[in-house]
């Protein structure tokens, strides 16, 4: 057991899976010699050599496209896209191929790949480095989307993602990379995809969140009796956990940093409206960014859900 | 103009460093962008340039001292006119040793913090538990409520809630209050925190759920008055101060035994009334943090003297802020003896999740009709609020009458007691 | 039948002023002393801007910044070959282009400080806002050039990208479109040898980037990117060709990124000091200074006087950049569409940003 931050936990998961399975390889820009721009793959080139940790040319479409080919042939590529803002170039490969190959070939071929990418707001970087467009990927059947909120779950979830037979987008909150530490067991362990974690039990408000905002929502809940659910996997998500919690509390607040319209909160809210209507005491409230493009550094703090806004949402639902 | 040069966010997640060497001294003149100090972070030394030109009037951090991002390193007297051109920063000639690069863009926050669920944090604050010393059993070593409880139970006396939590009376916490103005004049803002906040929450919860009605009545407690006066000496010998409250509690308990539905709470989800077969009576105790309802357990097993002593202990504990969480929980019925502060009739708010509360006002002398003539009697005003979902008006009246019967004829308590 | 060769690729490499400051005057454009001074001062000014930006980042006054040190000749030599009504599409490492074109430096500092108002390009500049995702700006230039052709305007569109950018799909699709439609586009690759930690040799197996133009049916030429005269000449030739209806050209400026990828990067992790030192000896200012000195157009006093002037100018721009009101949060929402949607009007209220 060791206290690791997110970078270290992910590094450990990668190293252990690469040891266990020779088909697991890492591809991406600056991942080998430089150890990744956030140092997540640091030391892996030295450990596993240049045929398993591979620097690619600057080409996201090429990275994801070749990963599809590698995976179809039986390898387990873990592709790194340097920032979520650059994944858009590879969307055609994800949506037209990675997500569909299993169904199109009726199981003859599949795509067991992982695309890892740093996402989200909060490190005051240049443009296009703060994207949180996870909902886009959740819309596509055939893809799984995972967002850990802490080093302990990150290791277990990544190991599951690598072992998963279908394509998984693994989103790493850049703001959390070095700002949070957990006790991480030394051995390899997997946390099942599709299962939420109950961060805290409570009785009055169900709070659903993931990634960086989970922690912000947790801080804001100090004066309230909240049951805080860390979804961990967005697609497919743990519907049962959310429904059971809302049955208990009758109130639901969803917090995410992506813009409101068709952000993942909309899916959760719709599900509860359908499946847990009679348990609701209050309207379902989403605390999100406004419907606008992520601004540059100067306006970053205005954009993300603040403690104030989250608390206001709690107060609102508690009025019922 | 004086300018405090604060250690900037050097990026890459640095939050503090140690001052290794000053390249300038007080009295020196510096140029904008001139390197003034070497700060060591994470075993690498960063040269920090000054963002302003001017004369150094004060070096705030000595060599060997630690400095956090945002802390003032030195103070400069900046010149008014435009600064002379700073020396060209010869990046190619300076060999800068750098802190380890941890990203290629942005500034990554880095902090050491105990991960703990919010309730666990709140509980730790309340119980005075140091989170850093608690072993976390949640996922990834997260500290849970149960962990905090376990850590606190290891102590002999539960620590009192930290003073910073409690809202203070006006004179004491002046430093915490922002002075203010609204458009009519001066105002003062007092944050609602801690105990007061919890009390407020409870009261609202009560008001929201119960269908409450208050009925009022009077009790002629002249005999009780004499009794109390007579027996006060006995109590004093036992070290207790005998007030009316133990009598009220006994009277209430006996009445509750006769009308068990009053000694209950409501389970809304199961749509059930939970009748309690034990009698834990909450009494409002005045503490420096506000009125707290402290619970005296199993009143049915305690004598008036027992009750008097327990109440005395409670008031000492309350004053010293040593009331524990246990002592605040588990009431089945509550008495609000607001008469000690004055007041006759009131509309007391039920102490959720009880379904009734007995309010007793100030005993005063009044002209009363006794056996056809006017006499001066000691009258106790009673206000009884009950939850109409559970008890109807008739039962409520009957209950109050029963209480009054004990108060007006204390001998009844004596002959009914086992 | 004998197998015949039906196509060969020829790639020219152009240099006018060599590393010792010796020039091939037969290739030199008709520059006068003033032109060289203009080049010289532009290099110093953009370099001063750049160095101040690095200091500002260390002082916490701007965010992550991408240095242009070493690439001034590629940027300024090319930028000055365009007319003001030609359109330029830059990346995030084109401070030299902006400064050479006279873009307000205070606006640039504002942008790097994380304020979108810095890229609210004033109408007199035909510059597209800096593109952050690498290579994505290439098809934009193709599109603009295509529009110029369709409308019969005698203008050209030029786009800057790096050796890394040439690996992207946008490069192939953008150049292919330009070639087949014969649009007046100039593709300027600043091959600075590094894409963060990837050396040029690992970016492509092709011997040059310039030769890739052959795949699209037009000419690619490599130029010594540290020789400002050569860069100007090659660009001017390409511009004249495009403007005359001759179609696109790919220019590979062979230069070097002397600094780290950005202020947060540490290049010592993946390259050697010896390599950097070797390139410092051939960098643009050194080269030009040597040449001008040989022609009797350079003195130490001249350089120092201008350097001081440049410092003052840059410092006053910094003051201007910092002496402003903070950006209005309502701008986050206001510029999403031409008009606010009902939802957005609600959000402005909800977030308390109604200005």
mmCIF file of N, CA and C in Angstrom, chain B residues 350-404:
data_model
loop_
_atom_site.group_PDB
_atom_site.id
_atom_site.type_symbol
_atom_site.label_atom_id
_atom_site.label_comp_id
_atom_site.label_asym_id
_atom_site.label_seq_id
_atom_site.Cartn_x
_atom_site.Cartn_y
_atom_site.Cartn_z
ATOM 1 N N UNK B 350 -42.406 21.997 18.157
ATOM 2 C CA UNK B 350 -42.102 20.619 18.526
ATOM 3 C C UNK B 350 -40.640 20.303 18.179
ATOM 4 N N UNK B 351 -40.010 19.574 19.082
ATOM 5 C CA UNK B 351 -38.616 19.159 18.864
ATOM 6 C C UNK B 351 -38.621 17.883 18.012
ATOM 7 N N UNK B 352 -38.471 18.087 16.725
ATOM 8 C CA UNK B 352 -38.470 16.955 15.782
ATOM 9 C C UNK B 352 -37.447 15.900 16.203
ATOM 10 N N UNK B 353 -37.730 14.611 16.210
ATOM 11 C CA UNK B 353 -38.958 13.991 15.702
ATOM 12 C C UNK B 353 -40.027 13.667 16.754
ATOM 13 N N UNK B 354 -40.050 14.391 17.886
ATOM 14 C CA UNK B 354 -41.168 14.189 18.824
ATOM 15 C C UNK B 354 -42.470 14.607 18.147
ATOM 16 N N UNK B 355 -43.609 14.329 18.787
ATOM 17 C CA UNK B 355 -44.836 14.849 18.203
ATOM 18 C C UNK B 355 -45.562 15.790 19.148
ATOM 19 N N UNK B 356 -44.924 16.140 20.265
ATOM 20 C CA UNK B 356 -45.564 17.101 21.161
ATOM 21 C C UNK B 356 -44.517 17.785 22.019
ATOM 22 N N UNK B 357 -44.832 18.960 22.493
ATOM 23 C CA UNK B 357 -43.925 19.687 23.395
ATOM 24 C C UNK B 357 -44.749 20.447 24.420
ATOM 25 N N UNK B 358 -44.278 20.380 25.668
ATOM 26 C CA UNK B 358 -44.983 21.066 26.753
ATOM 27 C C UNK B 358 -44.201 22.308 27.120
ATOM 28 N N UNK B 359 -44.872 23.453 27.004
ATOM 29 C CA UNK B 359 -44.193 24.696 27.367
ATOM 30 C C UNK B 359 -44.739 25.197 28.701
ATOM 31 N N UNK B 360 -43.833 25.529 29.611
ATOM 32 C CA UNK B 360 -44.274 26.035 30.904
ATOM 33 C C UNK B 360 -43.771 27.453 31.099
ATOM 34 N N UNK B 361 -44.694 28.347 31.390
ATOM 35 C CA UNK B 361 -44.340 29.765 31.529
ATOM 36 C C UNK B 361 -43.987 30.119 32.962
ATOM 37 N N UNK B 362 -43.923 31.409 33.212
ATOM 38 C CA UNK B 362 -43.531 31.890 34.528
ATOM 39 C C UNK B 362 -44.702 31.770 35.506
ATOM 40 N N UNK B 363 -44.376 31.192 36.657
ATOM 41 C CA UNK B 363 -45.403 31.070 37.706
ATOM 42 C C UNK B 363 -45.578 32.443 38.337
ATOM 43 N N UNK B 364 -46.803 32.891 38.347
ATOM 44 C CA UNK B 364 -47.036 34.215 38.945
ATOM 45 C C UNK B 364 -48.273 34.185 39.850
ATOM 46 N N UNK B 365 -48.348 35.151 40.683
ATOM 47 C CA UNK B 365 -49.498 35.240 41.573
ATOM 48 C C UNK B 365 -50.629 35.913 40.837
ATOM 49 N N UNK B 366 -51.794 35.249 40.931
ATOM 50 C CA UNK B 366 -52.955 35.856 40.262
ATOM 51 C C UNK B 366 -54.176 35.748 41.147
ATOM 52 N N UNK B 367 -55.103 36.659 40.957
ATOM 53 C CA UNK B 367 -56.395 36.502 41.653
ATOM 54 C C UNK B 367 -57.121 35.322 41.042
ATOM 55 N N UNK B 368 -57.561 34.388 41.889
ATOM 56 C CA UNK B 368 -58.137 33.139 41.381
ATOM 57 C C UNK B 368 -59.411 32.852 42.183
ATOM 58 N N UNK B 369 -60.284 32.107 41.562
ATOM 59 C CA UNK B 369 -61.515 31.745 42.284
ATOM 60 C C UNK B 369 -61.300 30.373 42.900
ATOM 61 N N UNK B 370 -61.348 30.321 44.212
ATOM 62 C CA UNK B 370 -61.186 29.042 44.916
ATOM 63 C C UNK B 370 -62.376 28.860 45.840
ATOM 64 N N UNK B 371 -63.092 27.774 45.612
ATOM 65 C CA UNK B 371 -64.289 27.498 46.416
ATOM 66 C C UNK B 371 -65.177 28.723 46.513
ATOM 67 N N UNK B 372 -65.392 29.370 45.438
ATOM 68 C CA UNK B 372 -66.349 30.475 45.413
ATOM 69 C C UNK B 372 -65.778 31.821 45.817
ATOM 70 N N UNK B 373 -64.536 31.867 46.344
ATOM 71 C CA UNK B 373 -64.036 33.211 46.713
ATOM 72 C C UNK B 373 -62.740 33.501 45.956
ATOM 73 N N UNK B 374 -62.388 34.793 45.963
ATOM 74 C CA UNK B 374 -61.158 35.200 45.293
ATOM 75 C C UNK B 374 -59.980 34.967 46.230
ATOM 76 N N UNK B 375 -58.973 34.326 45.736
ATOM 77 C CA UNK B 375 -57.767 34.128 46.539
ATOM 78 C C UNK B 375 -56.565 34.415 45.655
ATOM 79 N N UNK B 376 -55.458 34.673 46.310
ATOM 80 C CA UNK B 376 -54.223 34.872 45.533
ATOM 81 C C UNK B 376 -53.537 33.507 45.406
ATOM 82 N N UNK B 377 -53.386 33.056 44.159
ATOM 83 C CA UNK B 377 -52.827 31.718 43.946
ATOM 84 C C UNK B 377 -51.619 31.802 43.017
ATOM 85 N N UNK B 378 -50.766 30.761 43.076
ATOM 86 C CA UNK B 378 -49.627 30.660 42.149
ATOM 87 C C UNK B 378 -50.118 29.930 40.899
ATOM 88 N N UNK B 379 -50.076 30.653 39.799
ATOM 89 C CA UNK B 379 -50.608 30.074 38.555
ATOM 90 C C UNK B 379 -49.470 29.834 37.568
ATOM 91 N N UNK B 380 -49.490 28.622 37.024
ATOM 92 C CA UNK B 380 -48.493 28.269 35.997
ATOM 93 C C UNK B 380 -49.188 28.240 34.636
ATOM 94 N N UNK B 381 -48.774 29.101 33.702
ATOM 95 C CA UNK B 381 -49.369 29.056 32.358
ATOM 96 C C UNK B 381 -48.728 27.916 31.539
ATOM 97 N N UNK B 382 -49.587 27.170 30.892
ATOM 98 C CA UNK B 382 -49.099 26.021 30.116
ATOM 99 C C UNK B 382 -49.459 26.182 28.645
ATOM 100 N N UNK B 383 -48.491 25.902 27.777
ATOM 101 C CA UNK B 383 -48.763 25.923 26.323
ATOM 102 C C UNK B 383 -48.324 24.576 25.768
ATOM 103 N N UNK B 384 -49.225 23.908 25.129
ATOM 104 C CA UNK B 384 -48.937 22.546 24.658
ATOM 105 C C UNK B 384 -49.118 22.491 23.151
ATOM 106 N N UNK B 385 -48.030 22.248 22.460
ATOM 107 C CA UNK B 385 -48.115 22.112 20.990
ATOM 108 C C UNK B 385 -48.063 20.626 20.650
ATOM 109 N N UNK B 386 -48.980 20.206 19.791
ATOM 110 C CA UNK B 386 -48.992 18.800 19.427
ATOM 111 C C UNK B 386 -49.175 18.646 17.918
ATOM 112 N N UNK B 387 -48.793 17.483 17.433
ATOM 113 C CA UNK B 387 -48.908 17.173 16.006
ATOM 114 C C UNK B 387 -50.280 16.559 15.751
ATOM 115 N N UNK B 388 -51.083 17.290 15.051
ATOM 116 C CA UNK B 388 -52.468 16.883 14.855
ATOM 117 C C UNK B 388 -52.609 15.642 13.967
ATOM 118 N N UNK B 389 -51.530 15.270 13.293
ATOM 119 C CA UNK B 389 -51.621 14.036 12.497
ATOM 120 C C UNK B 389 -51.778 12.847 13.437
ATOM 121 N N UNK B 390 -51.216 12.971 14.628
ATOM 122 C CA UNK B 390 -51.118 11.829 15.527
ATOM 123 C C UNK B 390 -52.155 11.899 16.649
ATOM 124 N N UNK B 391 -52.329 13.086 17.175
ATOM 125 C CA UNK B 391 -53.253 13.250 18.303
ATOM 126 C C UNK B 391 -54.340 14.233 17.887
ATOM 127 N N UNK B 392 -55.548 13.965 18.298
ATOM 128 C CA UNK B 392 -56.570 14.968 18.014
ATOM 129 C C UNK B 392 -56.791 15.854 19.231
ATOM 130 N N UNK B 393 -57.535 16.923 19.016
ATOM 131 C CA UNK B 393 -57.722 17.934 20.057
ATOM 132 C C UNK B 393 -58.226 17.373 21.373
ATOM 133 N N UNK B 394 -59.117 16.400 21.256
ATOM 134 C CA UNK B 394 -59.701 15.849 22.493
ATOM 135 C C UNK B 394 -58.617 15.171 23.327
ATOM 136 N N UNK B 395 -57.844 14.341 22.664
ATOM 137 C CA UNK B 395 -56.768 13.643 23.387
ATOM 138 C C UNK B 395 -55.774 14.632 23.944
ATOM 139 N N UNK B 396 -55.469 15.659 23.151
ATOM 140 C CA UNK B 396 -54.501 16.652 23.599
ATOM 141 C C UNK B 396 -55.002 17.308 24.877
ATOM 142 N N UNK B 397 -56.285 17.699 24.875
ATOM 143 C CA UNK B 397 -56.852 18.337 26.069
ATOM 144 C C UNK B 397 -56.801 17.393 27.259
ATOM 145 N N UNK B 398 -57.147 16.172 26.995
ATOM 146 C CA UNK B 398 -57.138 15.196 28.088
ATOM 147 C C UNK B 398 -55.746 15.022 28.641
ATOM 148 N N UNK B 399 -54.790 15.001 27.768
ATOM 149 C CA UNK B 399 -53.397 14.861 28.222
ATOM 150 C C UNK B 399 -53.002 16.033 29.101
ATOM 151 N N UNK B 400 -53.260 17.213 28.601
ATOM 152 C CA UNK B 400 -52.870 18.415 29.361
ATOM 153 C C UNK B 400 -53.593 18.439 30.710
ATOM 154 N N UNK B 401 -54.862 18.062 30.692
ATOM 155 C CA UNK B 401 -55.602 18.039 31.968
ATOM 156 C C UNK B 401 -54.936 17.094 32.950
ATOM 157 N N UNK B 402 -54.480 15.970 32.403
ATOM 158 C CA UNK B 402 -53.821 14.993 33.275
ATOM 159 C C UNK B 402 -52.556 15.583 33.885
ATOM 160 N N UNK B 403 -51.777 16.265 33.028
ATOM 161 C CA UNK B 403 -50.552 16.902 33.520
ATOM 162 C C UNK B 403 -50.899 17.892 34.622
ATOM 163 N N UNK B 404 -51.915 18.685 34.333
ATOM 164 C CA UNK B 404 -52.318 19.714 35.301
ATOM 165 C C UNK B 404 -52.779 19.063 36.606
#
